[in-house]
Coordinates of N, CA, C and O in Angstrom, one line a residue:
L1 N 0.8 -1.2 0.0 CA 0.0 0.0 0.0 C 0.9 1.2 0.0 O 0.7 2.2 -0.8
M2 N 1.9 1.3 0.9 CA 2.7 2.5 1.0 C 3.5 2.7 -0.3 O 3.7 3.8 -0.8
N3 N 4.1 1.6 -0.8 CA 4.9 1.7 -2.1 C 4.0 2.2 -3.2 O 4.4 3.1 -4.0
A4 N 2.8 1.7 -3.3 CA 1.9 2.1 -4.4 C 1.5 3.6 -4.2 O 1.4 4.3 -5.2
A5 N 1.2 4.0 -3.0 CA 0.8 5.4 -2.7 C 1.9 6.3 -3.1 O 1.7 7.3 -3.8
V6 N 3.2 6.0 -2.7 CA 4.3 6.9 -3.0 C 4.5 6.9 -4.6 O 4.7 8.0 -5.1
A7 N 4.4 5.7 -5.2 CA 4.7 5.7 -6.7 C 3.6 6.5 -7.4 O 3.9 7.1 -8.4
Q8 N 2.4 6.5 -6.9 CA 1.3 7.2 -7.6 C 1.2 8.7 -7.1 O 0.4 9.4 -7.7
G9 N 1.9 9.0 -6.0 CA 1.8 10.4 -5.5 C 0.5 10.7 -4.9 O 0.0 11.9 -5.0
V10 N -0.1 9.7 -4.2 CA -1.4 9.9 -3.5 C -1.3 9.5 -2.1 O -0.3 8.8 -1.7
E11 N -2.2 9.9 -1.3 CA -2.3 9.4 0.1 C -2.8 7.9 0.1 O -3.6 7.6 -0.7
P12 N -2.3 7.1 1.0 CA -2.7 5.7 1.1 C -4.2 5.6 1.2 O -4.8 4.7 0.7
A13 N -4.9 6.5 1.9 CA -6.3 6.5 2.0 C -7.1 6.6 0.7 O -8.1 6.0 0.5
Q14 N -6.4 7.2 -0.3 CA -7.1 7.3 -1.6 C -7.1 5.9 -2.3 O -8.1 5.6 -3.0
I15 N -6.1 5.1 -2.1 CA -6.1 3.7 -2.6 C -7.0 2.9 -1.7 O -7.9 2.1 -2.2
A16 N -6.9 3.0 -0.4 CA -7.7 2.1 0.5 C -9.2 2.3 0.5 O -9.9 1.5 0.9
Q17 N -9.6 3.5 0.0 CA -11.1 3.8 0.0 C -11.8 2.8 -0.9 O -13.0 2.6 -0.7
H18 N -11.1 2.1 -1.8 CA -11.8 1.1 -2.7 C -11.8 -0.3 -2.1 O -12.2 -1.2 -2.8
C19 N -11.3 -0.4 -0.8 CA -11.2 -1.8 -0.2 C -12.2 -1.9 1.0 O -12.5 -0.9 1.7
D20 N -12.6 -3.1 1.2 CA -13.4 -3.4 2.4 C -12.5 -3.5 3.7 O -13.0 -3.2 4.7
S21 N -11.3 -4.0 3.5 CA -10.4 -4.1 4.6 C -9.0 -3.8 4.1 O -8.7 -4.0 2.9
V22 N -8.1 -3.4 5.0 CA -6.7 -3.1 4.7 C -5.8 -3.6 5.8 O -6.1 -3.4 7.0
S23 N -4.8 -4.3 5.4 CA -3.7 -4.7 6.4 C -2.4 -4.0 5.9 O -2.1 -4.1 4.8
L24 N -1.7 -3.4 6.9 CA -0.5 -2.7 6.5 C 0.6 -3.3 7.5 O 0.5 -3.1 8.7
C25 N 1.6 -3.8 6.9 CA 2.8 -4.4 7.7 C 3.8 -3.2 7.8 O 4.2 -2.7 6.8
F26 N 4.2 -2.9 9.1 CA 5.1 -1.8 9.3 C 6.5 -2.2 9.0 O 7.4 -1.4 8.9
S27 N 6.8 -3.5 8.9 CA 8.2 -3.9 8.7 C 8.5 -4.1 7.2 O 9.6 -4.2 6.8
K28 N 7.5 -4.0 6.4 CA 7.7 -4.1 4.9 C 7.8 -2.7 4.3 O 6.8 -2.0 4.2
G29 N 9.0 -2.2 4.0 CA 9.1 -0.9 3.4 C 9.3 0.2 4.4 O 10.0 1.2 4.2
L30 N 8.6 0.1 5.6 CA 8.7 1.2 6.5 C 9.8 1.0 7.6 O 10.0 2.0 8.3
G31 N 10.4 -0.1 7.6 CA 11.5 -0.3 8.5 C 11.3 -0.6 9.9 O 12.3 -0.7 10.7
A32 N 10.1 -0.8 10.4 CA 9.9 -1.1 11.8 C 10.3 -2.6 12.0 O 10.2 -3.4 11.0
P33 N 10.7 -3.0 13.2 CA 11.1 -4.4 13.4 C 10.0 -5.4 13.3 O 10.2 -6.5 13.0
A34 N 8.8 -4.9 13.6 CA 7.6 -5.8 13.5 C 6.4 -4.9 13.6 O 6.5 -3.7 13.8
G35 N 5.2 -5.5 13.5 CA 4.0 -4.8 13.7 C 3.2 -4.6 12.4 O 3.7 -4.6 11.3
A36 N 1.9 -4.6 12.6 CA 0.9 -4.4 11.5 C -0.3 -3.8 12.0 O -0.6 -3.8 13.2
V37 N -1.1 -3.2 11.2 CA -2.4 -2.7 11.5 C -3.4 -3.2 10.6 O -3.1 -3.5 9.4
L38 N -4.6 -3.5 11.1 CA -5.7 -4.0 10.3 C -6.9 -3.0 10.4 O -7.2 -2.6 11.5
A39 N -7.5 -2.7 9.3 CA -8.6 -1.8 9.3 C -9.7 -2.4 8.5 O -9.5 -3.1 7.5
G40 N -10.9 -2.1 8.9 CA -12.1 -2.6 8.2 C -13.4 -2.3 9.0 O -13.3 -1.5 9.9
S41 N -14.4 -3.0 8.7 CA -15.7 -2.8 9.4 C -15.5 -3.2 10.8 O -14.6 -4.0 11.2
R42 N -16.3 -2.7 11.7 CA -16.3 -3.0 13.1 C -16.4 -4.6 13.3 O -15.6 -5.2 14.1
G43 N -17.3 -5.2 12.6 CA -17.5 -6.6 12.7 C -16.3 -7.4 12.2 O -15.9 -8.4 12.9
F44 N -15.7 -7.0 11.1 CA -14.5 -7.6 10.6 C -13.3 -7.6 11.6 O -12.7 -8.6 11.8
V45 N -13.1 -6.4 12.1 CA -12.0 -6.2 13.0 C -12.3 -7.0 14.3 O -11.3 -7.6 14.9
S46 N -13.5 -7.0 14.8 CA -13.8 -7.8 16.0 C -13.6 -9.3 15.8 O -13.0 -9.9 16.7
E47 N -13.9 -9.8 14.6 CA -13.7 -11.2 14.3 C -12.2 -11.5 14.2 O -11.7 -12.5 14.7
A48 N -11.5 -10.6 13.6 CA -10.0 -10.8 13.5 C -9.4 -10.7 14.9 O -8.5 -11.5 15.1
W49 N -9.8 -9.8 15.7 CA -9.3 -9.7 17.1 C -9.6 -11.0 17.8 O -8.7 -11.6 18.5
R50 N -10.8 -11.6 17.7 CA -11.1 -12.8 18.4 C -10.3 -14.0 17.8 O -9.7 -14.8 18.6
A51 N -10.1 -14.1 16.5 CA -9.3 -15.1 15.9 C -7.8 -15.0 16.4 O -7.2 -16.1 16.7
R52 N -7.3 -13.8 16.5 CA -6.0 -13.7 16.9 C -5.8 -14.2 18.4 O -4.8 -14.9 18.7
K53 N -6.7 -13.9 19.2 CA -6.7 -14.3 20.6 C -6.8 -15.8 20.7 O -6.1 -16.5 21.5
V54 N -7.7 -16.4 19.9 CA -7.9 -17.9 19.9 C -6.6 -18.6 19.5 O -6.3 -19.6 20.0
L55 N -5.9 -18.0 18.5 CA -4.7 -18.6 18.0 C -3.4 -18.2 18.8 O -2.3 -18.6 18.5
G56 N -3.6 -17.5 19.9 CA -2.5 -17.2 20.8 C -1.8 -16.0 20.5 O -0.7 -15.7 21.0
G57 N -2.3 -15.1 19.6 CA -1.6 -13.9 19.2 C -1.8 -12.8 20.2 O -2.8 -12.8 20.9
G58 N -0.9 -11.9 20.3 CA -1.0 -10.8 21.2 C 0.3 -10.4 21.7 O 1.2 -11.2 21.9
M59 N 0.5 -9.2 22.0 CA 1.7 -8.7 22.6 C 1.5 -7.7 23.7 O 0.5 -6.9 23.7
R60 N 2.3 -7.8 24.7 CA 2.2 -6.9 25.8 C 3.3 -5.8 25.7 O 4.3 -6.1 25.1
Q61 N 3.0 -4.7 26.2 CA 4.0 -3.6 26.2 C 4.6 -3.4 24.8 O 5.9 -3.4 24.7
A62 N 3.8 -3.2 23.9 CA 4.2 -3.1 22.5 C 4.5 -1.6 22.1 O 4.7 -1.3 20.9
G63 N 4.6 -0.7 23.0 CA 4.9 0.7 22.7 C 6.1 0.9 22.0 O 6.2 1.8 21.1
V64 N 7.2 0.2 22.3 CA 8.5 0.4 21.5 C 8.3 0.1 20.1 O 8.7 0.8 19.2
L65 N 7.5 -1.0 19.8 CA 7.3 -1.4 18.4 C 6.4 -0.3 17.7 O 6.5 0.0 16.6
A66 N 5.4 0.2 18.5 CA 4.5 1.2 18.0 C 5.3 2.5 17.6 O 5.1 3.1 16.6
A67 N 6.3 2.8 18.5 CA 7.1 4.0 18.2 C 7.9 3.8 16.9 O 8.0 4.7 16.1
A68 N 8.4 2.6 16.7 CA 9.2 2.3 15.4 C 8.2 2.4 14.2 O 8.6 3.0 13.2
A69 N 7.0 1.9 14.4 CA 6.0 2.0 13.3 C 5.7 3.5 13.0 O 5.6 3.9 11.8
R70 N 5.6 4.2 14.0 CA 5.3 5.7 13.9 C 6.4 6.4 13.1 O 6.1 7.2 12.2
L71 N 7.6 6.1 13.5 CA 8.7 6.7 12.7 C 8.7 6.3 11.3 O 9.0 7.1 10.4
G72 N 8.4 5.0 11.0 CA 8.3 4.5 9.7 C 7.3 5.2 8.9 O 7.5 5.6 7.7
L73 N 6.1 5.5 9.5 CA 5.1 6.2 8.8 C 5.5 7.7 8.6 O 5.2 8.3 7.5
Q74 N 6.2 8.3 9.5 CA 6.6 9.7 9.4 C 7.6 9.9 8.3 O 7.6 10.9 7.6
H75 N 8.5 8.9 8.2 CA 9.7 9.1 7.3 C 9.6 8.2 6.1 O 10.6 8.2 5.3
G76 N 8.6 7.4 6.0 CA 8.5 6.3 5.0 C 8.5 6.8 3.5 O 9.1 6.2 2.7
E77 N 7.9 8.0 3.3 CA 7.8 8.4 1.9 C 9.2 8.7 1.3 O 9.5 8.3 0.2
V78 N 10.1 9.3 2.1 CA 11.4 9.6 1.6 C 12.2 8.3 1.4 O 12.9 8.1 0.4
T79 N 12.1 7.4 2.3 CA 12.8 6.1 2.2 C 12.3 5.3 1.0 O 13.1 4.8 0.2
L80 N 11.0 5.3 0.8 CA 10.4 4.5 -0.3 C 10.8 5.2 -1.6 O 11.0 4.4 -2.6
R81 N 10.8 6.5 -1.7 CA 11.2 7.1 -2.9 C 12.7 6.7 -3.3 O 13.0 6.5 -4.4
G82 N 13.5 6.6 -2.3 CA 14.9 6.2 -2.5 C 14.9 4.7 -3.0 O 15.7 4.4 -3.9
D83 N 14.1 3.9 -2.4 CA 14.0 2.5 -2.9 C 13.6 2.4 -4.3 O 14.1 1.7 -5.2
H84 N 12.6 3.2 -4.7 CA 12.1 3.3 -6.1 C 13.1 3.7 -7.0 O 13.3 3.2 -8.1
G85 N 13.9 4.8 -6.6 CA 15.0 5.3 -7.5 C 16.1 4.3 -7.7 O 16.6 4.1 -8.8
N86 N 16.4 3.6 -6.6 CA 17.5 2.5 -6.8 C 17.0 1.4 -7.7 O 17.8 0.9 -8.5
A87 N 15.7 1.0 -7.6 CA 15.2 0.0 -8.4 C 15.2 0.4 -9.9 O 15.6 -0.3 -10.8
R88 N 14.8 1.7 -10.1 CA 14.8 2.2 -11.5 C 16.2 2.3 -12.0 O 16.5 1.9 -13.2
R89 N 17.2 2.7 -11.2 CA 18.6 2.8 -11.7 C 19.1 1.4 -12.0 O 19.9 1.2 -13.0
F90 N 18.8 0.4 -11.2 CA 19.2 -1.0 -11.5 C 18.6 -1.5 -12.8 O 19.3 -2.0 -13.7
A91 N 17.3 -1.2 -13.0 CA 16.6 -1.6 -14.3 C 17.3 -0.9 -15.5 O 17.5 -1.6 -16.5
E92 N 17.5 0.4 -15.4 CA 18.2 1.1 -16.5 C 19.6 0.5 -16.8 O 20.0 0.5 -17.9
G93 N 20.3 0.2 -15.7 CA 21.6 -0.4 -15.9 C 21.6 -1.8 -16.6 O 22.4 -2.0 -17.4
I94 N 20.6 -2.6 -16.3 CA 20.4 -3.8 -17.0 C 20.1 -3.6 -18.4 O 20.6 -4.3 -19.3
Q95 N 19.2 -2.7 -18.7 CA 18.8 -2.4 -20.1 C 20.0 -1.9 -20.9 O 20.2 -2.3 -22.0
A96 N 20.9 -1.1 -20.2 CA 22.0 -0.6 -20.9 C 23.0 -1.7 -21.3 O 23.8 -1.6 -22.2
L97 N 23.0 -2.8 -20.5 CA 23.9 -3.9 -20.8 C 23.6 -4.5 -22.2 O 24.5 -5.1 -22.8
D98 N 22.4 -4.5 -22.6 CA 22.0 -5.1 -23.8 C 22.4 -6.5 -23.9 O 23.1 -7.0 -24.9
S99 N 22.1 -7.3 -22.8 CA 22.6 -8.6 -22.7 C 21.8 -9.7 -23.3 O 20.5 -9.5 -23.4
A100 N 22.4 -10.7 -23.8 CA 21.7 -11.9 -24.4 C 21.1 -12.8 -23.2 O 20.3 -13.6 -23.5
V101 N 21.6 -12.5 -22.0 CA 21.2 -13.3 -20.9 C 19.9 -12.8 -20.2 O 19.0 -13.6 -19.8
C102 N 19.8 -11.5 -20.0 CA 18.6 -11.0 -19.3 C 18.3 -9.6 -19.8 O 19.1 -8.9 -20.5
S103 N 17.1 -9.2 -19.5 CA 16.6 -7.9 -19.9 C 15.5 -7.4 -18.9 O 15.0 -8.1 -18.1
V104 N 15.3 -6.1 -19.0 CA 14.3 -5.4 -18.1 C 13.6 -4.3 -18.9 O 14.2 -3.7 -19.8
S105 N 12.4 -4.1 -18.6 CA 11.7 -3.0 -19.1 C 11.6 -1.9 -18.1 O 10.8 -2.0 -17.2
P106 N 12.5 -0.9 -18.1 CA 12.5 0.1 -17.1 C 11.1 0.8 -17.0 O 10.8 1.3 -15.9
A107 N 10.4 0.9 -18.0 CA 9.1 1.5 -18.0 C 8.1 0.8 -17.0 O 7.2 1.3 -16.5
A108 N 8.4 -0.5 -16.9 CA 7.5 -1.4 -16.0 C 7.9 -1.2 -14.5 O 7.2 -1.8 -13.7
V109 N 9.0 -0.5 -14.2 CA 9.4 -0.4 -12.8 C 8.7 0.8 -12.2 O 9.1 2.0 -12.5
E110 N 7.7 0.6 -11.4 CA 7.0 1.7 -10.8 C 7.3 1.9 -9.3 O 7.1 3.0 -8.8
T111 N 7.7 0.8 -8.7 CA 8.0 0.9 -7.2 C 9.4 0.4 -7.0 O 10.3 0.6 -7.7
N112 N 9.5 -0.4 -5.9 CA 10.8 -1.0 -5.5 C 11.0 -2.4 -6.0 O 11.9 -3.1 -5.6
I113 N 10.2 -2.9 -7.0 CA 10.3 -4.2 -7.5 C 10.7 -4.2 -9.0 O 10.2 -3.4 -9.8
V114 N 11.7 -5.0 -9.3 CA 12.2 -5.1 -10.7 C 12.1 -6.6 -11.1 O 12.6 -7.5 -10.4
M115 N 11.3 -6.8 -12.2 CA 11.2 -8.1 -12.8 C 12.2 -8.2 -13.9 O 12.1 -7.5 -14.9
V116 N 13.1 -9.2 -13.8 CA 14.2 -9.4 -14.8 C 13.8 -10.6 -15.6 O 13.6 -11.6 -15.1
S117 N 13.7 -10.3 -16.9 CA 13.4 -11.4 -17.9 C 14.7 -12.2 -18.2 O 15.7 -11.5 -18.5
V118 N 14.7 -13.5 -18.1 CA 15.9 -14.3 -18.4 C 15.7 -14.8 -19.8 O 14.7 -15.5 -20.0
R119 N 16.6 -14.5 -20.7 CA 16.5 -14.9 -22.1 C 17.1 -16.2 -22.3 O 18.1 -16.6 -21.7
G120 N 16.7 -16.9 -23.4 CA 17.3 -18.1 -23.9 C 17.1 -19.3 -23.0 O 16.5 -19.2 -21.9
P121 N 17.6 -20.4 -23.4 CA 17.4 -21.6 -22.6 C 18.3 -21.8 -21.4 O 18.0 -22.6 -20.5
W122 N 19.4 -21.0 -21.4 CA 20.3 -21.1 -20.2 C 20.9 -19.8 -19.9 O 21.2 -19.0 -20.9
P123 N 21.0 -19.4 -18.7 CA 20.7 -20.1 -17.5 C 19.2 -20.0 -17.2 O 18.5 -19.1 -17.6
S124 N 18.7 -20.9 -16.3 CA 17.3 -20.8 -15.8 C 17.4 -19.7 -14.8 O 18.4 -19.3 -14.3
P125 N 16.2 -19.2 -14.4 CA 16.2 -18.2 -13.3 C 16.8 -18.7 -12.0 O 17.6 -17.9 -11.4
A126 N 16.6 -19.9 -11.7 CA 17.3 -20.5 -10.5 C 18.8 -20.5 -10.6 O 19.5 -20.2 -9.7
E127 N 19.3 -20.9 -11.8 CA 20.7 -20.9 -12.0 C 21.3 -19.5 -12.0 O 22.4 -19.3 -11.4
L128 N 20.6 -18.5 -12.6 CA 21.1 -17.2 -12.6 C 21.1 -16.6 -11.1 O 22.1 -16.0 -10.7
C129 N 20.1 -16.9 -10.4 CA 20.1 -16.5 -8.9 C 21.2 -17.1 -8.2 O 21.9 -16.5 -7.3
A130 N 21.5 -18.4 -8.4 CA 22.6 -19.1 -7.7 C 23.9 -18.5 -8.1 O 24.8 -18.3 -7.2
R131 N 24.1 -18.1 -9.4 CA 25.4 -17.5 -9.8 C 25.5 -16.1 -9.2 O 26.6 -15.6 -8.9
L132 N 24.4 -15.4 -9.1 CA 24.5 -14.0 -8.5 C 24.8 -14.1 -7.0 O 25.5 -13.2 -6.4
R133 N 24.3 -15.1 -6.3 CA 24.5 -15.3 -4.9 C 26.0 -15.8 -4.6 O 26.6 -15.3 -3.6
A134 N 26.5 -16.6 -5.4 CA 27.8 -17.2 -5.2 C 29.0 -16.2 -5.5 O 28.8 -15.3 -6.3
V135 N 30.1 -16.4 -4.8 CA 31.2 -15.6 -5.0 C 32.4 -16.5 -5.4 O 32.6 -17.5 -4.6
S136 N 33.0 -16.3 -6.5 CA 34.0 -17.1 -7.0 C 35.4 -16.4 -6.9 O 35.5 -15.2 -6.9
E137 N 36.5 -17.2 -6.9 CA 37.8 -16.7 -7.0 C 38.0 -15.9 -8.3 O 38.7 -14.9 -8.3
E138 N 37.4 -16.4 -9.3 CA 37.5 -15.7 -10.6 C 36.9 -14.3 -10.5 O 37.5 -13.4 -11.1
E139 N 35.8 -14.2 -9.9 CA 35.1 -12.9 -9.7 C 36.0 -11.9 -9.0 O 36.2 -10.8 -9.4
V140 N 36.6 -12.4 -7.8 CA 37.4 -11.5 -7.0 C 38.7 -11.1 -7.8 O 39.1 -10.0 -7.8
A141 N 39.2 -12.1 -8.6 CA 40.4 -11.8 -9.4 C 40.1 -10.8 -10.5 O 40.9 -9.9 -10.7
E142 N 39.0 -10.9 -11.1 CA 38.6 -10.0 -12.3 C 38.1 -8.6 -11.8 O 38.3 -7.6 -12.5
T143 N 37.3 -8.6 -10.8 CA 36.6 -7.4 -10.4 C 37.2 -6.7 -9.1 O 36.9 -5.6 -8.9
G144 N 38.0 -7.5 -8.4 CA 38.5 -7.0 -7.1 C 37.5 -6.9 -6.0 O 37.7 -6.4 -5.0
R145 N 36.3 -7.6 -6.2 CA 35.3 -7.5 -5.2 C 34.7 -8.9 -5.0 O 34.6 -9.7 -5.9
A146 N 34.1 -9.1 -3.9 CA 33.3 -10.3 -3.6 C 31.9 -9.8 -3.3 O 31.6 -9.3 -2.2
V147 N 31.0 -10.0 -4.2 CA 29.7 -9.5 -4.1 C 28.7 -10.6 -4.2 O 28.7 -11.4 -5.1
S148 N 27.7 -10.7 -3.2 CA 26.7 -11.7 -3.3 C 25.4 -11.0 -3.4 O 25.0 -10.1 -2.6
V149 N 24.6 -11.3 -4.4 CA 23.3 -10.7 -4.7 C 22.2 -11.7 -4.5 O 22.2 -12.8 -5.1
L150 N 21.2 -11.4 -3.7 CA 20.1 -12.3 -3.5 C 18.9 -11.8 -4.3 O 18.3 -10.8 -3.9
L151 N 18.6 -12.6 -5.3 CA 17.3 -12.4 -6.1 C 16.5 -13.6 -6.0 O 17.0 -14.7 -5.6
L152 N 15.3 -13.6 -6.4 CA 14.4 -14.7 -6.3 C 13.9 -15.2 -7.7 O 13.4 -14.4 -8.5
P153 N 14.1 -16.5 -8.0 CA 13.5 -17.0 -9.2 C 12.0 -16.9 -9.0 O 11.4 -17.4 -8.1
W154 N 11.4 -16.2 -10.0 CA 9.9 -15.8 -9.8 C 9.0 -16.7 -10.7 O 7.9 -17.1 -10.2
A155 N 9.4 -16.9 -11.9 CA 8.6 -17.6 -12.8 C 9.5 -18.4 -13.8 O 10.7 -18.4 -13.6
A156 N 8.9 -19.0 -14.8 CA 9.7 -19.8 -15.7 C 10.9 -19.1 -16.3 O 11.9 -19.7 -16.5
R157 N 10.7 -17.8 -16.6 CA 11.8 -17.0 -17.2 C 12.0 -15.7 -16.6 O 12.4 -14.7 -17.2
T158 N 11.6 -15.6 -15.3 CA 11.7 -14.3 -14.6 C 12.3 -14.4 -13.2 O 12.1 -15.4 -12.5
V159 N 13.1 -13.4 -12.9 CA 13.7 -13.2 -11.6 C 13.2 -11.9 -11.0 O 13.0 -10.9 -11.7
R160 N 13.0 -11.9 -9.7 CA 12.4 -10.8 -9.0 C 13.5 -10.2 -8.1 O 14.1 -10.9 -7.3
A161 N 13.6 -8.8 -8.2 CA 14.5 -8.1 -7.3 C 13.7 -7.1 -6.6 O 12.9 -6.4 -7.2
V162 N 14.0 -6.9 -5.3 CA 13.2 -6.0 -4.4 C 14.2 -5.1 -3.6 O 15.1 -5.7 -3.0
W163 N 13.9 -3.8 -3.6 CA 14.7 -2.9 -2.8 C 14.0 -2.6 -1.5 O 12.8 -2.5 -1.4
H164 N 14.8 -2.3 -0.5 CA 14.3 -1.9 0.8 C 15.3 -0.9 1.4 O 16.4 -0.7 0.9
R165 N 15.0 -0.4 2.6 CA 15.8 0.7 3.2 C 17.3 0.2 3.5 O 18.1 1.1 3.6
G166 N 17.5 -1.1 3.5 CA 18.9 -1.6 3.8 C 19.7 -1.7 2.5 O 20.9 -2.1 2.6
V167 N 19.2 -1.3 1.4 CA 19.9 -1.4 0.1 C 20.2 0.0 -0.4 O 19.2 0.7 -0.8
S168 N 21.4 0.4 -0.4 CA 21.8 1.7 -0.8 C 22.0 1.9 -2.3 O 22.0 0.9 -3.0
A169 N 22.3 3.1 -2.7 CA 22.6 3.3 -4.1 C 23.9 2.6 -4.5 O 24.1 2.0 -5.5
R170 N 24.8 2.6 -3.5 CA 26.1 1.8 -3.7 C 25.9 0.4 -3.9 O 26.4 -0.3 -4.8
H171 N 25.0 -0.2 -3.0 CA 24.7 -1.6 -3.1 C 24.0 -1.9 -4.5 O 24.3 -3.0 -5.1
T172 N 23.2 -1.0 -4.9 CA 22.5 -1.2 -6.2 C 23.5 -1.2 -7.3 O 23.4 -2.1 -8.2
E173 N 24.5 -0.4 -7.3 CA 25.5 -0.4 -8.3 C 26.3 -1.6 -8.3 O 26.7 -2.2 -9.3
L174 N 26.7 -2.1 -7.1 CA 27.4 -3.4 -7.0 C 26.6 -4.5 -7.5 O 27.1 -5.4 -8.2
A175 N 25.3 -4.5 -7.2 CA 24.4 -5.6 -7.8 C 24.4 -5.5 -9.3 O 24.4 -6.6 -10.0
R176 N 24.3 -4.3 -9.8 CA 24.3 -4.2 -11.3 C 25.6 -4.7 -11.9 O 25.6 -5.5 -12.9
R177 N 26.7 -4.4 -11.3 CA 28.0 -4.9 -11.8 C 28.1 -6.4 -11.7 O 28.7 -7.0 -12.5
K178 N 27.6 -6.9 -10.6 CA 27.6 -8.4 -10.4 C 26.8 -9.0 -11.5 O 27.2 -10.0 -12.1
L179 N 25.6 -8.5 -11.8 CA 24.8 -9.1 -12.9 C 25.5 -9.0 -14.2 O 25.5 -9.9 -15.0
E180 N 26.2 -7.9 -14.4 CA 27.0 -7.7 -15.7 C 28.1 -8.8 -15.7 O 28.3 -9.4 -16.8
F181 N 28.8 -9.0 -14.6 CA 29.8 -10.0 -14.6 C 29.2 -11.4 -14.9 O 29.8 -12.2 -15.7
V182 N 28.1 -11.8 -14.2 CA 27.5 -13.1 -14.3 C 27.0 -13.3 -15.8 O 27.2 -14.3 -16.4
A183 N 26.4 -12.2 -16.3 CA 25.8 -12.3 -17.7 C 27.0 -12.6 -18.7 O 26.9 -13.4 -19.6
K184 N 28.1 -11.9 -18.5 CA 29.2 -12.0 -19.4 C 29.8 -13.5 -19.3 O 30.1 -14.1 -20.3
K185 N 29.9 -14.0 -18.1 CA 30.4 -15.4 -17.9 C 29.4 -16.4 -18.5 O 29.8 -17.4 -19.0
C186 N 28.1 -16.1 -18.4 CA 27.2 -17.0 -19.0 C 27.2 -17.1 -20.5 O 26.9 -18.1 -21.2
Q187 N 27.7 -16.0 -21.1 CA 27.7 -15.9 -22.6 C 29.1 -16.5 -23.1 O 29.1 -16.7 -24.3
E188 N 30.1 -16.6 -22.3 CA 31.3 -17.1 -22.7 C 31.3 -18.6 -23.0 O 30.5 -19.4 -22.5

């Protein structure tokens, strides 16, 4: 919800007005260590509260977590804009590679998520992700760096990359360079 609101330049309420209920996780994108909020009709929230208690859910003295969630809400827009910018720069960097191994449509990058298309029969998305995660002696010798990038095989020919507050512009550039190195090795 928060990523969509920032990307569209609207208040979250403008999007949520079209929903019967909304759940917002404070640790996804907003940087709180834990916590979520649920909104909906009085009956819906009452039933959710009852189900939570029946299943043993509940926290005591959660004020510290609430404070972290509040900070996330107060500063989240700036952080999320940074995440979106890093994702866009990564996508543009992949497009500029003009690689036979992978491609991205930068126009499709609206938030902090980049879907990378894996071209050709090899490598598979899982193989590409394994190569991005691994650090080889050859990589260190050629690039002078040991970089491990964690992406997720998403579909038959797609890999998913997601940015969050812990991934800086520098990390983004290192990930792009790692992908360039891996793509080059896959083409050799």
